[in-house]
Tab-separated table of C-alpha atoms in Angstrom:
chain	number	residue	atom	x	y	z
R	1	UNK	CA	47.729	-209.204	47.548
R	2	UNK	CA	45.566	-210.964	45.044
R	3	UNK	CA	47.321	-212.997	42.384
R	4	UNK	CA	45.779	-212.789	38.941
R	5	UNK	CA	46.015	-214.975	35.860
R	6	UNK	CA	48.901	-214.063	33.562
R	7	UNK	CA	47.630	-215.857	30.453
R	8	UNK	CA	44.439	-214.380	28.935
R	9	UNK	CA	42.022	-216.640	27.112
R	10	UNK	CA	42.157	-214.739	23.844
R	11	UNK	CA	44.277	-217.393	22.172
R	12	UNK	CA	42.466	-220.364	23.655
R	13	UNK	CA	39.252	-222.113	22.766
R	14	UNK	CA	36.291	-220.443	24.466
R	15	UNK	CA	34.700	-223.743	25.444
R	16	UNK	CA	37.951	-224.902	26.989
R	17	UNK	CA	38.230	-221.657	28.948
R	18	UNK	CA	34.613	-221.981	30.087
R	19	UNK	CA	35.348	-225.444	31.457
R	20	UNK	CA	38.042	-224.002	33.747
R	21	UNK	CA	35.618	-221.672	35.557
R	22	UNK	CA	34.290	-222.289	39.051
R	23	UNK	CA	32.875	-225.753	39.528
R	24	UNK	CA	30.265	-224.246	41.846
R	25	UNK	CA	28.492	-222.603	38.917
R	26	UNK	CA	25.472	-224.341	37.477
R	27	UNK	CA	25.058	-225.447	33.869
R	28	UNK	CA	22.514	-222.650	33.464
R	29	UNK	CA	25.022	-220.029	34.609
R	30	UNK	CA	27.649	-221.380	32.228
R	31	UNK	CA	25.127	-221.296	29.393
R	32	UNK	CA	24.393	-217.611	30.144
R	33	UNK	CA	28.133	-216.859	29.984
R	34	UNK	CA	28.277	-218.584	26.593
R	35	UNK	CA	25.261	-216.579	25.373
R	36	UNK	CA	26.921	-213.329	26.483
R	37	UNK	CA	30.057	-214.194	24.551
R	38	UNK	CA	28.094	-215.004	21.405
R	39	UNK	CA	25.994	-211.832	21.743
R	40	UNK	CA	29.153	-209.705	21.708
R	41	UNK	CA	30.775	-211.621	18.822
R	42	UNK	CA	28.120	-210.226	16.479
R	43	UNK	CA	29.622	-206.738	16.849
R	44	UNK	CA	33.165	-207.678	17.903
R	45	UNK	CA	34.354	-210.894	16.202
R	46	UNK	CA	37.240	-211.480	18.596
R	47	UNK	CA	36.025	-209.743	21.822
R	48	UNK	CA	39.603	-209.892	23.128
R	49	UNK	CA	39.097	-207.184	25.753
R	50	UNK	CA	35.899	-208.753	27.075
R	51	UNK	CA	37.364	-212.257	27.184
R	52	UNK	CA	40.594	-211.176	28.845
R	53	UNK	CA	38.747	-209.069	31.411
R	54	UNK	CA	36.410	-211.986	32.132
R	55	UNK	CA	39.421	-214.226	32.700
R	56	UNK	CA	40.972	-211.733	35.144
R	57	UNK	CA	37.687	-211.476	37.038
R	58	UNK	CA	37.268	-215.254	37.158
R	59	UNK	CA	40.689	-215.469	38.748
R	60	UNK	CA	39.548	-212.934	41.346
R	61	UNK	CA	36.658	-215.335	42.059
R	62	UNK	CA	33.920	-212.913	40.999
R	63	UNK	CA	30.488	-214.355	40.273
R	64	UNK	CA	29.021	-215.276	36.902
R	65	UNK	CA	27.074	-211.998	36.617
R	66	UNK	CA	30.349	-210.041	36.726
R	67	UNK	CA	31.821	-212.337	34.079
R	68	UNK	CA	28.794	-211.774	31.833
R	69	UNK	CA	28.934	-207.990	32.321
R	70	UNK	CA	32.596	-207.950	31.294
R	71	UNK	CA	31.900	-210.031	28.186
R	72	UNK	CA	29.034	-207.746	27.134
R	73	UNK	CA	30.798	-204.438	27.729
R	74	UNK	CA	32.230	-203.885	24.237
R	75	UNK	CA	28.871	-204.594	22.582
R	76	UNK	CA	27.024	-202.257	24.959
R	77	UNK	CA	29.556	-199.412	24.787
R	78	UNK	CA	29.509	-199.515	20.980
R	79	UNK	CA	25.671	-199.428	21.047
R	80	UNK	CA	25.529	-202.750	19.209
R	81	UNK	CA	23.593	-204.218	22.156
R	82	UNK	CA	20.928	-201.977	23.776
R	83	UNK	CA	20.837	-201.980	27.568
R	84	UNK	CA	17.139	-202.864	27.638
R	85	UNK	CA	17.986	-206.019	25.672
R	86	UNK	CA	20.717	-206.831	28.215
R	87	UNK	CA	18.120	-206.666	30.993
R	88	UNK	CA	15.691	-208.788	28.987
R	89	UNK	CA	18.188	-211.519	28.011
R	90	UNK	CA	20.528	-211.607	30.998
R	91	UNK	CA	18.508	-210.304	33.922
R	92	UNK	CA	18.402	-207.258	36.172
R	93	UNK	CA	21.564	-208.201	38.071
R	94	UNK	CA	23.735	-208.117	34.952
R	95	UNK	CA	21.979	-205.004	33.633
R	96	UNK	CA	22.774	-203.079	36.824
R	97	UNK	CA	26.444	-203.983	36.522
R	98	UNK	CA	26.578	-202.998	32.838
R	99	UNK	CA	24.870	-199.682	33.566
R	100	UNK	CA	27.297	-199.055	36.415
R	101	UNK	CA	30.303	-199.602	34.158
R	102	UNK	CA	28.872	-197.147	31.629
R	103	UNK	CA	28.486	-194.514	34.389
R	104	UNK	CA	32.119	-194.942	35.428
R	105	UNK	CA	33.241	-194.181	31.886
R	106	UNK	CA	32.296	-190.534	32.567
R	107	UNK	CA	35.223	-190.292	34.996
R	108	UNK	CA	37.548	-190.242	32.016
R	109	UNK	CA	35.741	-187.178	30.644
R	110	UNK	CA	36.253	-185.312	33.949
R	111	UNK	CA	39.933	-186.295	33.950
R	112	UNK	CA	40.328	-184.839	30.436
R	113	UNK	CA	39.017	-181.500	31.718
R	114	UNK	CA	42.231	-180.932	33.643
R	115	UNK	CA	41.442	-182.297	37.117
R	116	UNK	CA	45.032	-183.366	37.709
R	117	UNK	CA	46.293	-182.070	41.066
R	118	UNK	CA	46.421	-184.620	43.940
R	119	UNK	CA	43.294	-183.308	45.690
R	120	UNK	CA	41.253	-183.339	42.480
R	121	UNK	CA	42.467	-186.824	41.545
R	122	UNK	CA	41.569	-188.188	44.965
R	123	UNK	CA	38.156	-186.578	44.518
R	124	UNK	CA	37.722	-188.380	41.199
R	125	UNK	CA	38.689	-191.712	42.772
R	126	UNK	CA	36.209	-191.186	45.612
R	127	UNK	CA	33.533	-190.159	43.123
R	128	UNK	CA	34.152	-193.337	41.144
R	129	UNK	CA	33.726	-195.504	44.228
R	130	UNK	CA	30.564	-193.635	45.232
R	131	UNK	CA	29.063	-193.921	41.734
R	132	UNK	CA	29.725	-197.638	41.573
R	133	UNK	CA	27.644	-198.609	44.637
R	134	UNK	CA	28.500	-202.265	43.941
R	135	UNK	CA	32.234	-203.000	44.300
R	136	UNK	CA	31.946	-205.539	41.457
R	137	UNK	CA	31.436	-202.620	39.081
R	138	UNK	CA	34.780	-201.138	40.124
R	139	UNK	CA	36.543	-204.497	39.768
R	140	UNK	CA	35.073	-204.993	36.278
R	141	UNK	CA	36.121	-201.475	35.298
R	142	UNK	CA	39.654	-202.102	36.573
R	143	UNK	CA	39.906	-205.335	34.580
R	144	UNK	CA	38.635	-203.642	31.428
R	145	UNK	CA	41.039	-200.733	31.928
R	146	UNK	CA	43.986	-203.112	32.286
R	147	UNK	CA	42.945	-204.931	29.117
R	148	UNK	CA	42.775	-201.630	27.215
R	149	UNK	CA	46.261	-200.793	28.435
R	150	UNK	CA	47.529	-204.134	27.170
R	151	UNK	CA	46.263	-203.279	23.679
R	152	UNK	CA	47.117	-199.550	23.851
R	153	UNK	CA	49.416	-199.681	20.797
R	154	UNK	CA	46.340	-200.121	18.593
R	155	UNK	CA	45.203	-196.567	19.447
R	156	UNK	CA	46.254	-193.262	17.927
R	157	UNK	CA	49.041	-191.473	19.851
R	158	UNK	CA	46.824	-188.796	21.502
R	159	UNK	CA	44.426	-191.494	22.713
R	160	UNK	CA	47.344	-193.561	24.002
R	161	UNK	CA	48.527	-190.623	26.108
R	162	UNK	CA	45.034	-189.910	27.418
R	163	UNK	CA	44.456	-193.533	28.416
R	164	UNK	CA	47.897	-193.885	30.010
R	165	UNK	CA	47.531	-190.733	32.152
R	166	UNK	CA	44.005	-191.712	33.150
R	167	UNK	CA	45.238	-195.144	34.177
R	168	UNK	CA	48.195	-193.784	36.152
R	169	UNK	CA	46.198	-191.071	37.898
R	170	UNK	CA	42.945	-192.885	38.707
R	171	UNK	CA	42.864	-196.627	38.131
R	172	UNK	CA	46.285	-197.838	39.314
R	173	UNK	CA	45.769	-196.118	42.716
R	174	UNK	CA	42.287	-197.649	42.914
R	175	UNK	CA	43.666	-201.115	42.239
R	176	UNK	CA	46.143	-200.544	45.039
R	177	UNK	CA	43.401	-199.356	47.386
R	178	UNK	CA	41.423	-202.519	46.699
R	179	UNK	CA	44.465	-204.733	47.296
R	180	UNK	CA	44.908	-205.914	43.713
R	181	UNK	CA	48.640	-205.388	43.496
R	182	UNK	CA	49.038	-207.366	40.271
R	183	UNK	CA	46.654	-204.978	38.478
R	184	UNK	CA	48.425	-201.968	39.978
R	185	UNK	CA	51.976	-202.826	38.939
R	186	UNK	CA	50.993	-203.855	35.418
R	187	UNK	CA	48.909	-200.711	34.906
R	188	UNK	CA	51.767	-198.527	36.158
R	189	UNK	CA	54.374	-200.213	33.971
R	190	UNK	CA	52.197	-200.052	30.851
R	191	UNK	CA	51.349	-196.400	31.522
R	192	UNK	CA	54.999	-195.457	32.045
R	193	UNK	CA	55.934	-197.234	28.807
R	194	UNK	CA	53.547	-194.894	26.992
R	195	UNK	CA	54.178	-191.668	28.935
R	196	UNK	CA	57.988	-191.913	29.158
R	197	UNK	CA	59.151	-194.630	26.752
R	198	UNK	CA	62.831	-193.596	26.933
R	199	UNK	CA	63.032	-194.038	30.718
R	200	UNK	CA	61.015	-197.248	30.535
R	201	UNK	CA	63.334	-198.803	27.928
R	202	UNK	CA	66.453	-197.668	29.805
R	203	UNK	CA	65.324	-199.326	33.040
R	204	UNK	CA	64.129	-202.443	31.209
R	205	UNK	CA	67.520	-202.709	29.500
R	206	UNK	CA	69.349	-202.199	32.819
R	207	UNK	CA	67.286	-204.955	34.413
R	208	UNK	CA	68.107	-207.207	31.461
R	209	UNK	CA	65.550	-209.757	32.592
R	210	UNK	CA	61.816	-210.272	32.536
R	211	UNK	CA	59.767	-209.872	35.680
R	212	UNK	CA	59.038	-213.620	35.632
R	213	UNK	CA	62.776	-214.307	35.654
R	214	UNK	CA	63.248	-211.940	38.593
R	215	UNK	CA	60.478	-213.728	40.481
R	216	UNK	CA	62.163	-217.072	39.803
R	217	UNK	CA	65.444	-215.604	41.077
R	218	UNK	CA	63.783	-214.432	44.314
R	219	UNK	CA	62.211	-217.853	44.858
R	220	UNK	CA	65.602	-219.536	44.520
R	221	UNK	CA	67.134	-217.002	46.950
R	222	UNK	CA	64.358	-217.668	49.462
R	223	UNK	CA	64.931	-221.406	49.289
R	224	UNK	CA	68.681	-221.038	49.804
R	225	UNK	CA	68.128	-218.640	52.701
R	226	UNK	CA	65.475	-220.846	54.278
R	227	UNK	CA	67.772	-223.874	54.297
R	228	UNK	CA	70.664	-221.886	55.778
R	229	UNK	CA	68.518	-220.378	58.535
R	230	UNK	CA	67.144	-223.830	59.364
R	231	UNK	CA	70.667	-225.187	59.731
R	232	UNK	CA	71.467	-222.262	62.041
R	233	UNK	CA	68.418	-223.098	64.174
R	234	UNK	CA	66.621	-219.840	63.379
R	235	UNK	CA	62.878	-220.150	62.823
R	236	UNK	CA	61.768	-217.481	60.348
R	237	UNK	CA	59.040	-216.500	57.910
R	238	UNK	CA	60.453	-215.408	54.565
R	239	UNK	CA	58.858	-213.328	51.832
R	240	UNK	CA	60.293	-211.788	48.695
R	241	UNK	CA	59.327	-209.257	46.084
R	242	UNK	CA	60.684	-207.685	42.923
R	243	UNK	CA	60.269	-204.009	42.129
R	244	UNK	CA	58.465	-203.307	38.893
R	245	UNK	CA	59.758	-200.773	36.392
R	246	UNK	CA	57.517	-197.877	37.424
R	247	UNK	CA	58.450	-198.352	41.078
R	248	UNK	CA	62.151	-198.252	40.171
R	249	UNK	CA	61.621	-195.151	38.024
R	250	UNK	CA	59.721	-193.409	40.802
R	251	UNK	CA	62.498	-194.061	43.352
R	252	UNK	CA	65.130	-192.835	40.902
R	253	UNK	CA	63.138	-189.620	40.416
R	254	UNK	CA	62.382	-189.105	44.111
R	255	UNK	CA	65.951	-189.679	45.339
R	256	UNK	CA	67.731	-188.443	42.194
R	257	UNK	CA	69.680	-191.703	41.945
R	258	UNK	CA	71.000	-193.617	38.924
R	259	UNK	CA	69.768	-197.163	38.423
R	260	UNK	CA	73.051	-198.596	39.732
R	261	UNK	CA	72.291	-197.135	43.180
R	262	UNK	CA	68.838	-198.718	43.479
R	263	UNK	CA	69.641	-201.714	45.673
R	264	UNK	CA	66.103	-202.931	46.407
R	265	UNK	CA	65.149	-204.000	42.871
R	266	UNK	CA	65.047	-207.461	44.441
R	267	UNK	CA	64.218	-207.694	48.150
R	268	UNK	CA	63.713	-210.297	50.843
R	269	UNK	CA	62.040	-209.884	54.242
R	270	UNK	CA	62.909	-212.105	57.200
R	271	UNK	CA	60.554	-212.232	60.194
R	272	UNK	CA	61.905	-213.784	63.406
R	273	UNK	CA	60.700	-214.030	67.009
R	274	UNK	CA	63.231	-211.976	68.971
R	275	UNK	CA	65.613	-209.038	68.536
R	276	UNK	CA	68.546	-211.376	69.217
R	277	UNK	CA	67.409	-213.553	66.292
R	278	UNK	CA	67.378	-210.456	64.073
R	279	UNK	CA	71.102	-210.046	64.542
R	280	UNK	CA	71.711	-213.797	64.235
R	281	UNK	CA	69.813	-213.819	60.931
R	282	UNK	CA	71.874	-210.824	59.791
R	283	UNK	CA	75.005	-212.817	60.462
R	284	UNK	CA	73.656	-215.679	58.372
R	285	UNK	CA	72.885	-213.321	55.474
R	286	UNK	CA	76.339	-211.721	55.576
R	287	UNK	CA	77.944	-215.162	55.707
R	288	UNK	CA	75.999	-216.263	52.641
R	289	UNK	CA	76.616	-213.152	50.540
R	290	UNK	CA	79.010	-210.195	50.521
R	291	UNK	CA	77.364	-207.145	52.061
R	292	UNK	CA	77.478	-203.581	50.686
R	293	UNK	CA	78.661	-201.682	53.805
R	294	UNK	CA	77.216	-198.265	52.978
R	295	UNK	CA	73.777	-199.837	52.572
R	296	UNK	CA	73.426	-201.138	56.139
R	297	UNK	CA	70.918	-199.453	58.496
R	298	UNK	CA	70.147	-200.541	62.065
R	299	UNK	CA	66.664	-199.245	62.795
R	300	UNK	CA	66.462	-201.489	65.859
R	301	UNK	CA	69.227	-199.621	67.696
R	302	UNK	CA	68.087	-196.359	66.093
R	303	UNK	CA	64.329	-196.558	65.396
R	304	UNK	CA	62.724	-194.214	62.880
R	305	UNK	CA	60.608	-191.360	64.163
R	306	UNK	CA	57.422	-193.358	63.615
R	307	UNK	CA	58.736	-196.204	65.782
R	308	UNK	CA	59.732	-198.437	62.852
R	309	UNK	CA	62.355	-201.034	63.852
R	310	UNK	CA	64.199	-203.287	61.443
R	311	UNK	CA	67.623	-204.218	60.116
R	312	UNK	CA	68.242	-203.263	56.481
R	313	UNK	CA	71.181	-204.567	54.509
R	314	UNK	CA	72.106	-204.939	50.866
R	315	UNK	CA	74.250	-207.773	49.548
R	316	UNK	CA	75.720	-209.081	46.325
R	317	UNK	CA	73.514	-212.131	45.925
R	318	UNK	CA	73.670	-215.125	43.574
R	319	UNK	CA	74.757	-214.360	40.000
R	320	UNK	CA	76.283	-211.084	41.229
R	321	UNK	CA	72.899	-209.378	41.551
R	322	UNK	CA	72.174	-206.869	44.327
R	323	UNK	CA	69.605	-207.914	46.887
R	324	UNK	CA	68.055	-205.944	49.764
R	325	UNK	CA	67.297	-207.863	52.964
R	326	UNK	CA	65.058	-206.563	55.761
R	327	UNK	CA	65.038	-208.369	59.090
R	328	UNK	CA	62.526	-207.686	61.869
R	329	UNK	CA	60.445	-209.322	64.584
């Protein structure tokens, strides 16, 4: 999963932001980025969407042409900057990317026409990938879409609903397909907040903590678990994750469960070398924290139909918070 920047450059000095970009870029490339920013400022004095998208793309390590295309998008889409002028001032490479982004905007029109069943939506996603030709175009479009979702409250209510459904149906699954999990979860959460604000607020209130706080909690759990396993002589790889609000909502809908019965809001995975170590690690976990008996599953002794083997347990972790633990080889 690719990790993306959480702090957009909209509130920072542009020159300072520019200085943080890849050191492998030449002074000429940086100057072209600056020119693109200034060209857009004529029509859009803040260019928040372009700047924030450019920052996301820089964190994905895309090249300077992709950064320029993102910065120019608002000016081009509003017709303030003709595409032939883009080609003349910034070169054919940037022009091709800008034109590609404009073509992808037609996907939203098709989505508005009622192509909403799973087969049709998958067809739209495949069409988008085929139209793009260059994967950078898709990545730029995803970054721009996420930035629009972040500022969705500025739109009229019907446009908010259209953008949220389009994002949930087309762009969040595309982000997942391309391995950009951070884009996916933020798009899904922002879309759910617009589509079903009551459910979103209820889950957010039940969580009673920000995602960043949950991530900090998982990191502290991993460190405690790592030290305890080391003392027990068990060599293990540990990973953790926190469910985002849309993922919690989806599980509640699918299994018809209240929030209180969703035990994997916070989860840890333990990878060991042998089956015997799986059970030893389970003993360590249950010694550290009180287990929830009805939430234990032994898929090693009783593998799933697809051959999946693992130990699943849920415990009352630090601060009285539930924690799911999966242990496998």
